[in-house]
């Protein structure tokens, strides 16, 4: 009996995680095919590979400064570089089989990015500290776009509930439409829209060429 209880508790704890994705500013406007090709070929001397590597160095530097006095309950903040074009490396919320009306294309490959996942156990403060760090990073690094999801999906909308447009009150409608850019939270899309989002469109609208809705 105790073994069953321990396994159940461990499963609950393993649900306490946050995933985060950092897309470089070079991707704004379009997903750079040359960047993805360079990373696919593992060419360490290519400009694109160097660009993602430089972003990783800058993010780690800023994160170290931001977190230097913070004591983590379990996992700290850590990101790794991921090449673009891999359809198996989708956002957890899409890969989990949750079907929504719209949001990011379920089978769309991600552009090259930095990825991290942290388990916070019983201390949800770690999750919100990582969110604060993501806002900080997008303020400090020009063009950087971030996303964060946890086992509940678009958890950032919970804190912004009073500012949401009516259509976004349905969690399924808002899935895959929440981004952090320039230190602010954005909700991409519009009322009655069921079109799936491509990353090209997300980056384009974050530049201001579309119907980007600010969640303040």
CSV table of C-alpha atoms in Angstrom, one decimal, residues 75-206:
chain,number,residue,atom,x,y,z
A,75,UNK,CA,15.4,22.5,-10.5
A,76,UNK,CA,16.9,25.8,-11.5
A,77,UNK,CA,16.6,27.6,-14.8
A,78,UNK,CA,18.5,25.9,-17.6
A,79,UNK,CA,18.2,26.1,-21.4
A,80,UNK,CA,19.7,24.1,-24.3
A,81,UNK,CA,19.9,25.0,-28.0
A,82,UNK,CA,17.5,23.1,-30.3
A,83,UNK,CA,17.7,23.2,-34.1
A,84,UNK,CA,14.7,24.0,-36.1
A,85,UNK,CA,12.6,21.7,-38.3
A,86,UNK,CA,12.2,18.8,-35.9
A,87,UNK,CA,8.5,17.9,-35.8
A,88,UNK,CA,8.9,15.7,-32.7
A,89,UNK,CA,10.0,18.7,-30.6
A,90,UNK,CA,6.7,20.5,-30.3
A,91,UNK,CA,5.4,22.4,-27.4
A,92,UNK,CA,4.2,20.0,-24.7
A,93,UNK,CA,0.6,21.4,-24.8
A,94,UNK,CA,0.3,20.5,-28.5
A,95,UNK,CA,2.2,17.2,-28.2
A,96,UNK,CA,0.0,16.0,-25.3
A,97,UNK,CA,-3.0,15.5,-27.6
A,98,UNK,CA,-5.1,18.3,-26.3
A,99,UNK,CA,-7.2,19.6,-29.1
A,100,UNK,CA,-8.2,23.2,-29.2
A,101,UNK,CA,-9.8,25.7,-31.6
A,102,UNK,CA,-6.8,27.3,-33.2
A,103,UNK,CA,-3.5,28.0,-31.6
A,104,UNK,CA,-0.1,26.9,-32.9
A,105,UNK,CA,-0.2,24.4,-35.7
A,106,UNK,CA,-0.2,21.0,-34.1
A,107,UNK,CA,2.2,19.5,-36.6
A,108,UNK,CA,4.3,22.6,-37.3
A,109,UNK,CA,8.0,22.3,-36.6
A,110,UNK,CA,9.5,24.8,-34.2
A,111,UNK,CA,12.1,27.3,-35.5
A,112,UNK,CA,15.5,27.1,-33.9
A,113,UNK,CA,15.3,28.1,-30.2
A,114,UNK,CA,16.5,27.6,-26.6
A,115,UNK,CA,14.5,25.2,-24.6
A,116,UNK,CA,14.2,24.4,-20.9
A,117,UNK,CA,12.1,22.5,-18.4
A,118,UNK,CA,12.1,22.8,-14.6
A,119,UNK,CA,10.4,20.8,-11.9
A,120,UNK,CA,9.5,22.9,-8.9
A,121,UNK,CA,7.9,20.3,-6.6
A,122,UNK,CA,5.9,21.9,-3.8
A,123,UNK,CA,7.3,25.4,-4.3
A,124,UNK,CA,5.2,27.1,-7.1
A,125,UNK,CA,7.2,30.2,-6.4
A,126,UNK,CA,10.0,28.7,-8.5
A,127,UNK,CA,7.6,28.6,-11.5
A,128,UNK,CA,6.7,32.3,-11.1
A,129,UNK,CA,10.3,33.2,-10.6
A,130,UNK,CA,11.1,31.6,-14.0
A,131,UNK,CA,8.2,33.6,-15.5
A,132,UNK,CA,9.7,36.8,-14.1
A,133,UNK,CA,13.1,35.8,-15.6
A,134,UNK,CA,11.5,35.3,-19.0
A,135,UNK,CA,10.0,38.8,-18.9
A,136,UNK,CA,13.4,40.1,-17.9
A,137,UNK,CA,15.2,38.3,-20.7
A,138,UNK,CA,12.7,39.6,-23.3
A,139,UNK,CA,13.3,43.2,-22.1
A,140,UNK,CA,17.1,42.8,-22.2
A,141,UNK,CA,17.5,40.9,-25.4
A,142,UNK,CA,16.2,42.7,-28.5
A,143,UNK,CA,13.6,40.7,-30.5
A,144,UNK,CA,13.6,37.8,-28.1
A,145,UNK,CA,10.2,35.9,-27.9
A,146,UNK,CA,9.4,33.6,-25.1
A,147,UNK,CA,6.7,31.0,-24.3
A,148,UNK,CA,5.9,29.2,-21.1
A,149,UNK,CA,3.5,26.3,-20.5
A,150,UNK,CA,3.0,23.9,-17.6
A,151,UNK,CA,0.8,20.8,-17.0
A,152,UNK,CA,-2.3,23.2,-16.9
A,153,UNK,CA,-1.4,24.7,-20.3
A,154,UNK,CA,-1.5,28.5,-20.7
A,155,UNK,CA,-1.1,29.2,-17.0
A,156,UNK,CA,-0.1,32.8,-17.6
A,157,UNK,CA,-3.6,33.7,-18.6
A,158,UNK,CA,-4.8,32.8,-15.1
A,159,UNK,CA,-3.0,35.9,-13.7
A,160,UNK,CA,-4.3,38.0,-16.6
A,161,UNK,CA,-7.9,36.8,-16.4
A,162,UNK,CA,-9.4,40.3,-15.7
A,163,UNK,CA,-7.8,41.7,-18.8
A,164,UNK,CA,-8.7,39.0,-21.3
A,165,UNK,CA,-11.0,39.5,-24.2
A,166,UNK,CA,-14.2,37.5,-23.9
A,167,UNK,CA,-13.2,34.9,-26.6
A,168,UNK,CA,-10.0,34.0,-24.6
A,169,UNK,CA,-12.0,33.1,-21.5
A,170,UNK,CA,-12.3,29.6,-23.1
A,171,UNK,CA,-8.9,28.0,-22.4
A,172,UNK,CA,-9.0,25.9,-25.6
A,173,UNK,CA,-9.4,29.0,-27.7
A,174,UNK,CA,-6.3,30.6,-26.2
A,175,UNK,CA,-4.0,27.6,-26.4
A,176,UNK,CA,-0.8,28.3,-28.3
A,177,UNK,CA,-1.5,32.0,-28.6
A,178,UNK,CA,0.3,33.4,-25.5
A,179,UNK,CA,3.8,34.9,-25.9
A,180,UNK,CA,6.1,37.2,-23.9
A,181,UNK,CA,7.8,39.9,-26.0
A,182,UNK,CA,9.7,43.0,-24.9
A,183,UNK,CA,8.7,42.4,-21.3
A,184,UNK,CA,5.0,42.2,-21.9
A,185,UNK,CA,2.4,39.4,-22.4
A,186,UNK,CA,0.7,39.1,-25.7
A,187,UNK,CA,-2.3,37.1,-26.9
A,188,UNK,CA,-2.3,36.5,-30.7
A,189,UNK,CA,-5.6,36.2,-32.5
A,190,UNK,CA,-9.1,37.5,-32.5
A,191,UNK,CA,-12.7,36.8,-31.7
A,192,UNK,CA,-14.2,34.0,-33.7
A,193,UNK,CA,-10.8,33.0,-35.2
A,194,UNK,CA,-10.2,29.3,-35.5
A,195,UNK,CA,-7.2,29.5,-37.8
A,196,UNK,CA,-4.1,27.7,-36.5
A,197,UNK,CA,-1.1,29.9,-36.0
A,198,UNK,CA,2.1,29.5,-37.8
A,199,UNK,CA,5.3,30.8,-36.2
A,200,UNK,CA,5.8,33.1,-39.2
A,201,UNK,CA,2.5,34.8,-38.3
A,202,UNK,CA,3.3,35.0,-34.6
A,203,UNK,CA,6.6,36.7,-35.3
A,204,UNK,CA,5.0,39.0,-37.9
A,205,UNK,CA,2.3,40.1,-35.6
A,206,UNK,CA,4.7,40.7,-32.7
